[in-house]
């Protein structure tokens, strides 16, 4: 499919970068509560780690190293979903909508990493 005709890029490095960027944009819109401040820190770390570990997987020196980095990316995707579910979007329908989309994206990323791991077993 040609670039720009699909809403989701096929390049997982770009896709994971965009995920982390969107998470950060969402966090800037959240109410400043004690819980959100703490949960947002965890979410920023997890969402950034998804892509960072995937980049490391692409530069892996061995199949074992590749699999470990992809497993970490999968784990961080799951953790991002957890923190996204916990944050309080307040009364903003836009923030709530973006959170729902990011939860969906974190699930899709987790599934992609899981498929990668299954394919790399053989």
mmCIF file with all atom_site columns, C-alpha atoms in Angstrom:
data_model
loop_
_atom_site.group_PDB
_atom_site.id
_atom_site.type_symbol
_atom_site.label_atom_id
_atom_site.label_alt_id
_atom_site.label_comp_id
_atom_site.label_asym_id
_atom_site.label_entity_id
_atom_site.label_seq_id
_atom_site.pdbx_PDB_ins_code
_atom_site.Cartn_x
_atom_site.Cartn_y
_atom_site.Cartn_z
_atom_site.occupancy
_atom_site.B_iso_or_equiv
_atom_site.pdbx_formal_charge
_atom_site.auth_seq_id
_atom_site.auth_comp_id
_atom_site.auth_asym_id
_atom_site.auth_atom_id
_atom_site.pdbx_PDB_model_num
ATOM 1   C CA . UNK A 1 1   ? 0.000   0.000   0.000  1.00 0.00 ? 1   UNK A CA 1
ATOM 2   C CA . UNK A 1 2   ? 1.336   3.440   -0.869 1.00 0.00 ? 2   UNK A CA 1
ATOM 3   C CA . UNK A 1 3   ? 2.541   5.770   1.844  1.00 0.00 ? 3   UNK A CA 1
ATOM 4   C CA . UNK A 1 4   ? -0.169  8.072   3.122  1.00 0.00 ? 4   UNK A CA 1
ATOM 5   C CA . UNK A 1 5   ? -3.086  5.853   2.072  1.00 0.00 ? 5   UNK A CA 1
ATOM 6   C CA . UNK A 1 6   ? -3.201  3.977   5.372  1.00 0.00 ? 6   UNK A CA 1
ATOM 7   C CA . UNK A 1 7   ? -3.752  5.615   8.756  1.00 0.00 ? 7   UNK A CA 1
ATOM 8   C CA . UNK A 1 8   ? -1.282  3.212   10.401 1.00 0.00 ? 8   UNK A CA 1
ATOM 9   C CA . UNK A 1 9   ? 2.290   3.072   9.148  1.00 0.00 ? 9   UNK A CA 1
ATOM 10  C CA . UNK A 1 10  ? 3.734   -0.367  8.470  1.00 0.00 ? 10  UNK A CA 1
ATOM 11  C CA . UNK A 1 11  ? 7.169   0.643   9.753  1.00 0.00 ? 11  UNK A CA 1
ATOM 12  C CA . UNK A 1 12  ? 7.024   -0.349  13.417 1.00 0.00 ? 12  UNK A CA 1
ATOM 13  C CA . UNK A 1 13  ? 9.847   2.023   14.335 1.00 0.00 ? 13  UNK A CA 1
ATOM 14  C CA . UNK A 1 14  ? 7.752   4.924   13.042 1.00 0.00 ? 14  UNK A CA 1
ATOM 15  C CA . UNK A 1 15  ? 4.575   3.496   14.520 1.00 0.00 ? 15  UNK A CA 1
ATOM 16  C CA . UNK A 1 16  ? 6.068   3.052   17.996 1.00 0.00 ? 16  UNK A CA 1
ATOM 17  C CA . UNK A 1 17  ? 7.576   6.551   17.835 1.00 0.00 ? 17  UNK A CA 1
ATOM 18  C CA . UNK A 1 18  ? 4.182   7.984   16.921 1.00 0.00 ? 18  UNK A CA 1
ATOM 19  C CA . UNK A 1 19  ? 2.587   6.029   19.787 1.00 0.00 ? 19  UNK A CA 1
ATOM 20  C CA . UNK A 1 20  ? 5.020   7.533   22.321 1.00 0.00 ? 20  UNK A CA 1
ATOM 21  C CA . UNK A 1 21  ? 4.584   11.012  20.834 1.00 0.00 ? 21  UNK A CA 1
ATOM 22  C CA . UNK A 1 22  ? 0.777   10.780  21.030 1.00 0.00 ? 22  UNK A CA 1
ATOM 23  C CA . UNK A 1 23  ? 0.960   9.541   24.624 1.00 0.00 ? 23  UNK A CA 1
ATOM 24  C CA . UNK A 1 24  ? 3.002   12.602  25.544 1.00 0.00 ? 24  UNK A CA 1
ATOM 25  C CA . UNK A 1 25  ? 0.521   14.896  23.785 1.00 0.00 ? 25  UNK A CA 1
ATOM 26  C CA . UNK A 1 26  ? -2.354  13.277  25.694 1.00 0.00 ? 26  UNK A CA 1
ATOM 27  C CA . UNK A 1 27  ? -0.561  13.681  29.007 1.00 0.00 ? 27  UNK A CA 1
ATOM 28  C CA . UNK A 1 28  ? -0.214  17.420  28.413 1.00 0.00 ? 28  UNK A CA 1
ATOM 29  C CA . UNK A 1 29  ? -4.047  17.656  28.298 1.00 0.00 ? 29  UNK A CA 1
ATOM 30  C CA . UNK A 1 30  ? -4.750  15.753  31.525 1.00 0.00 ? 30  UNK A CA 1
ATOM 31  C CA . UNK A 1 31  ? -5.921  17.296  34.790 1.00 0.00 ? 31  UNK A CA 1
ATOM 32  C CA . UNK A 1 32  ? -2.994  17.904  37.167 1.00 0.00 ? 32  UNK A CA 1
ATOM 33  C CA . UNK A 1 33  ? -3.869  15.516  39.992 1.00 0.00 ? 33  UNK A CA 1
ATOM 34  C CA . UNK A 1 34  ? -1.472  13.638  42.229 1.00 0.00 ? 34  UNK A CA 1
ATOM 35  C CA . UNK A 1 35  ? -2.570  10.330  40.707 1.00 0.00 ? 35  UNK A CA 1
ATOM 36  C CA . UNK A 1 36  ? -2.227  11.569  37.134 1.00 0.00 ? 36  UNK A CA 1
ATOM 37  C CA . UNK A 1 37  ? 1.239   12.942  37.834 1.00 0.00 ? 37  UNK A CA 1
ATOM 38  C CA . UNK A 1 38  ? 2.440   9.580   39.118 1.00 0.00 ? 38  UNK A CA 1
ATOM 39  C CA . UNK A 1 39  ? 0.601   7.492   36.522 1.00 0.00 ? 39  UNK A CA 1
ATOM 40  C CA . UNK A 1 40  ? 1.788   9.780   33.708 1.00 0.00 ? 40  UNK A CA 1
ATOM 41  C CA . UNK A 1 41  ? 5.428   9.223   34.692 1.00 0.00 ? 41  UNK A CA 1
ATOM 42  C CA . UNK A 1 42  ? 4.928   5.483   34.424 1.00 0.00 ? 42  UNK A CA 1
ATOM 43  C CA . UNK A 1 43  ? 3.072   5.862   31.130 1.00 0.00 ? 43  UNK A CA 1
ATOM 44  C CA . UNK A 1 44  ? 5.784   8.053   29.606 1.00 0.00 ? 44  UNK A CA 1
ATOM 45  C CA . UNK A 1 45  ? 8.451   5.497   30.535 1.00 0.00 ? 45  UNK A CA 1
ATOM 46  C CA . UNK A 1 46  ? 6.510   2.488   29.253 1.00 0.00 ? 46  UNK A CA 1
ATOM 47  C CA . UNK A 1 47  ? 5.352   4.110   26.003 1.00 0.00 ? 47  UNK A CA 1
ATOM 48  C CA . UNK A 1 48  ? 8.864   5.285   25.143 1.00 0.00 ? 48  UNK A CA 1
ATOM 49  C CA . UNK A 1 49  ? 10.345  1.915   25.991 1.00 0.00 ? 49  UNK A CA 1
ATOM 50  C CA . UNK A 1 50  ? 8.125   0.166   23.432 1.00 0.00 ? 50  UNK A CA 1
ATOM 51  C CA . UNK A 1 51  ? 9.893   1.827   20.518 1.00 0.00 ? 51  UNK A CA 1
ATOM 52  C CA . UNK A 1 52  ? 13.328  2.049   22.075 1.00 0.00 ? 52  UNK A CA 1
ATOM 53  C CA . UNK A 1 53  ? 13.443  -1.700  22.618 1.00 0.00 ? 53  UNK A CA 1
ATOM 54  C CA . UNK A 1 54  ? 12.097  -2.377  19.147 1.00 0.00 ? 54  UNK A CA 1
ATOM 55  C CA . UNK A 1 55  ? 14.947  -0.293  17.684 1.00 0.00 ? 55  UNK A CA 1
ATOM 56  C CA . UNK A 1 56  ? 17.356  -2.338  19.794 1.00 0.00 ? 56  UNK A CA 1
ATOM 57  C CA . UNK A 1 57  ? 15.751  -5.539  18.479 1.00 0.00 ? 57  UNK A CA 1
ATOM 58  C CA . UNK A 1 58  ? 16.418  -4.397  14.921 1.00 0.00 ? 58  UNK A CA 1
ATOM 59  C CA . UNK A 1 59  ? 20.091  -3.971  15.813 1.00 0.00 ? 59  UNK A CA 1
ATOM 60  C CA . UNK A 1 60  ? 20.306  -7.252  17.731 1.00 0.00 ? 60  UNK A CA 1
ATOM 61  C CA . UNK A 1 61  ? 23.507  -9.237  17.517 1.00 0.00 ? 61  UNK A CA 1
ATOM 62  C CA . UNK A 1 62  ? 21.781  -12.599 17.862 1.00 0.00 ? 62  UNK A CA 1
ATOM 63  C CA . UNK A 1 63  ? 18.392  -14.224 17.525 1.00 0.00 ? 63  UNK A CA 1
ATOM 64  C CA . UNK A 1 64  ? 18.262  -14.559 21.321 1.00 0.00 ? 64  UNK A CA 1
ATOM 65  C CA . UNK A 1 65  ? 18.917  -10.830 21.752 1.00 0.00 ? 65  UNK A CA 1
ATOM 66  C CA . UNK A 1 66  ? 16.267  -10.019 19.127 1.00 0.00 ? 66  UNK A CA 1
ATOM 67  C CA . UNK A 1 67  ? 13.664  -12.148 20.885 1.00 0.00 ? 67  UNK A CA 1
ATOM 68  C CA . UNK A 1 68  ? 14.453  -10.625 24.287 1.00 0.00 ? 68  UNK A CA 1
ATOM 69  C CA . UNK A 1 69  ? 14.067  -7.054  22.973 1.00 0.00 ? 69  UNK A CA 1
ATOM 70  C CA . UNK A 1 70  ? 10.799  -7.906  21.216 1.00 0.00 ? 70  UNK A CA 1
ATOM 71  C CA . UNK A 1 71  ? 9.543   -9.503  24.439 1.00 0.00 ? 71  UNK A CA 1
ATOM 72  C CA . UNK A 1 72  ? 10.376  -6.299  26.301 1.00 0.00 ? 72  UNK A CA 1
ATOM 73  C CA . UNK A 1 73  ? 8.539   -4.238  23.662 1.00 0.00 ? 73  UNK A CA 1
ATOM 74  C CA . UNK A 1 74  ? 5.512   -6.516  24.045 1.00 0.00 ? 74  UNK A CA 1
ATOM 75  C CA . UNK A 1 75  ? 5.679   -6.196  27.845 1.00 0.00 ? 75  UNK A CA 1
ATOM 76  C CA . UNK A 1 76  ? 5.964   -2.401  27.663 1.00 0.00 ? 76  UNK A CA 1
ATOM 77  C CA . UNK A 1 77  ? 2.980   -2.271  25.284 1.00 0.00 ? 77  UNK A CA 1
ATOM 78  C CA . UNK A 1 78  ? 0.937   -4.153  27.862 1.00 0.00 ? 78  UNK A CA 1
ATOM 79  C CA . UNK A 1 79  ? 2.164   -1.867  30.625 1.00 0.00 ? 79  UNK A CA 1
ATOM 80  C CA . UNK A 1 80  ? 1.310   1.228   28.560 1.00 0.00 ? 80  UNK A CA 1
ATOM 81  C CA . UNK A 1 81  ? -2.228  -0.097  28.163 1.00 0.00 ? 81  UNK A CA 1
ATOM 82  C CA . UNK A 1 82  ? -2.475  -0.547  31.929 1.00 0.00 ? 82  UNK A CA 1
ATOM 83  C CA . UNK A 1 83  ? -1.403  3.039   32.678 1.00 0.00 ? 83  UNK A CA 1
ATOM 84  C CA . UNK A 1 84  ? -3.631  4.416   29.917 1.00 0.00 ? 84  UNK A CA 1
ATOM 85  C CA . UNK A 1 85  ? -6.598  2.703   31.539 1.00 0.00 ? 85  UNK A CA 1
ATOM 86  C CA . UNK A 1 86  ? -5.723  4.250   34.924 1.00 0.00 ? 86  UNK A CA 1
ATOM 87  C CA . UNK A 1 87  ? -5.233  7.891   33.983 1.00 0.00 ? 87  UNK A CA 1
ATOM 88  C CA . UNK A 1 88  ? -8.053  10.347  34.557 1.00 0.00 ? 88  UNK A CA 1
ATOM 89  C CA . UNK A 1 89  ? -8.981  12.310  31.442 1.00 0.00 ? 89  UNK A CA 1
ATOM 90  C CA . UNK A 1 90  ? -11.284 14.594  33.411 1.00 0.00 ? 90  UNK A CA 1
ATOM 91  C CA . UNK A 1 91  ? -14.289 15.902  31.510 1.00 0.00 ? 91  UNK A CA 1
ATOM 92  C CA . UNK A 1 92  ? -12.592 16.248  28.116 1.00 0.00 ? 92  UNK A CA 1
ATOM 93  C CA . UNK A 1 93  ? -14.268 14.098  25.457 1.00 0.00 ? 93  UNK A CA 1
ATOM 94  C CA . UNK A 1 94  ? -11.279 14.702  23.156 1.00 0.00 ? 94  UNK A CA 1
ATOM 95  C CA . UNK A 1 95  ? -8.841  13.334  25.740 1.00 0.00 ? 95  UNK A CA 1
ATOM 96  C CA . UNK A 1 96  ? -11.090 10.365  26.444 1.00 0.00 ? 96  UNK A CA 1
ATOM 97  C CA . UNK A 1 97  ? -11.350 9.614   22.723 1.00 0.00 ? 97  UNK A CA 1
ATOM 98  C CA . UNK A 1 98  ? -7.568  9.825   22.275 1.00 0.00 ? 98  UNK A CA 1
ATOM 99  C CA . UNK A 1 99  ? -7.053  7.585   25.294 1.00 0.00 ? 99  UNK A CA 1
ATOM 100 C CA . UNK A 1 100 ? -9.353  4.960   23.757 1.00 0.00 ? 100 UNK A CA 1
ATOM 101 C CA . UNK A 1 101 ? -7.402  5.120   20.483 1.00 0.00 ? 101 UNK A CA 1
ATOM 102 C CA . UNK A 1 102 ? -4.096  4.780   22.336 1.00 0.00 ? 102 UNK A CA 1
ATOM 103 C CA . UNK A 1 103 ? -5.403  1.787   24.289 1.00 0.00 ? 103 UNK A CA 1
ATOM 104 C CA . UNK A 1 104 ? -6.340  0.205   20.960 1.00 0.00 ? 104 UNK A CA 1
ATOM 105 C CA . UNK A 1 105 ? -2.916  1.024   19.504 1.00 0.00 ? 105 UNK A CA 1
ATOM 106 C CA . UNK A 1 106 ? -1.093  -0.441  22.509 1.00 0.00 ? 106 UNK A CA 1
ATOM 107 C CA . UNK A 1 107 ? -3.119  -3.638  22.085 1.00 0.00 ? 107 UNK A CA 1
ATOM 108 C CA . UNK A 1 108 ? -2.317  -3.799  18.378 1.00 0.00 ? 108 UNK A CA 1
ATOM 109 C CA . UNK A 1 109 ? 1.385   -3.218  19.048 1.00 0.00 ? 109 UNK A CA 1
ATOM 110 C CA . UNK A 1 110 ? 1.357   -5.983  21.668 1.00 0.00 ? 110 UNK A CA 1
ATOM 111 C CA . UNK A 1 111 ? -0.253  -8.314  19.139 1.00 0.00 ? 111 UNK A CA 1
ATOM 112 C CA . UNK A 1 112 ? 2.318   -7.394  16.480 1.00 0.00 ? 112 UNK A CA 1
ATOM 113 C CA . UNK A 1 113 ? 5.193   -8.129  18.831 1.00 0.00 ? 113 UNK A CA 1
ATOM 114 C CA . UNK A 1 114 ? 3.556   -11.415 19.823 1.00 0.00 ? 114 UNK A CA 1
ATOM 115 C CA . UNK A 1 115 ? 3.270   -12.419 16.168 1.00 0.00 ? 115 UNK A CA 1
ATOM 116 C CA . UNK A 1 116 ? 6.928   -11.510 15.648 1.00 0.00 ? 116 UNK A CA 1
ATOM 117 C CA . UNK A 1 117 ? 7.918   -13.764 18.501 1.00 0.00 ? 117 UNK A CA 1
ATOM 118 C CA . UNK A 1 118 ? 5.874   -16.677 17.153 1.00 0.00 ? 118 UNK A CA 1
ATOM 119 C CA . UNK A 1 119 ? 7.438   -16.275 13.699 1.00 0.00 ? 119 UNK A CA 1
ATOM 120 C CA . UNK A 1 120 ? 10.952  -16.083 15.142 1.00 0.00 ? 120 UNK A CA 1
ATOM 121 C CA . UNK A 1 121 ? 10.591  -19.415 16.961 1.00 0.00 ? 121 UNK A CA 1
ATOM 122 C CA . UNK A 1 122 ? 11.079  -21.469 13.819 1.00 0.00 ? 122 UNK A CA 1
#
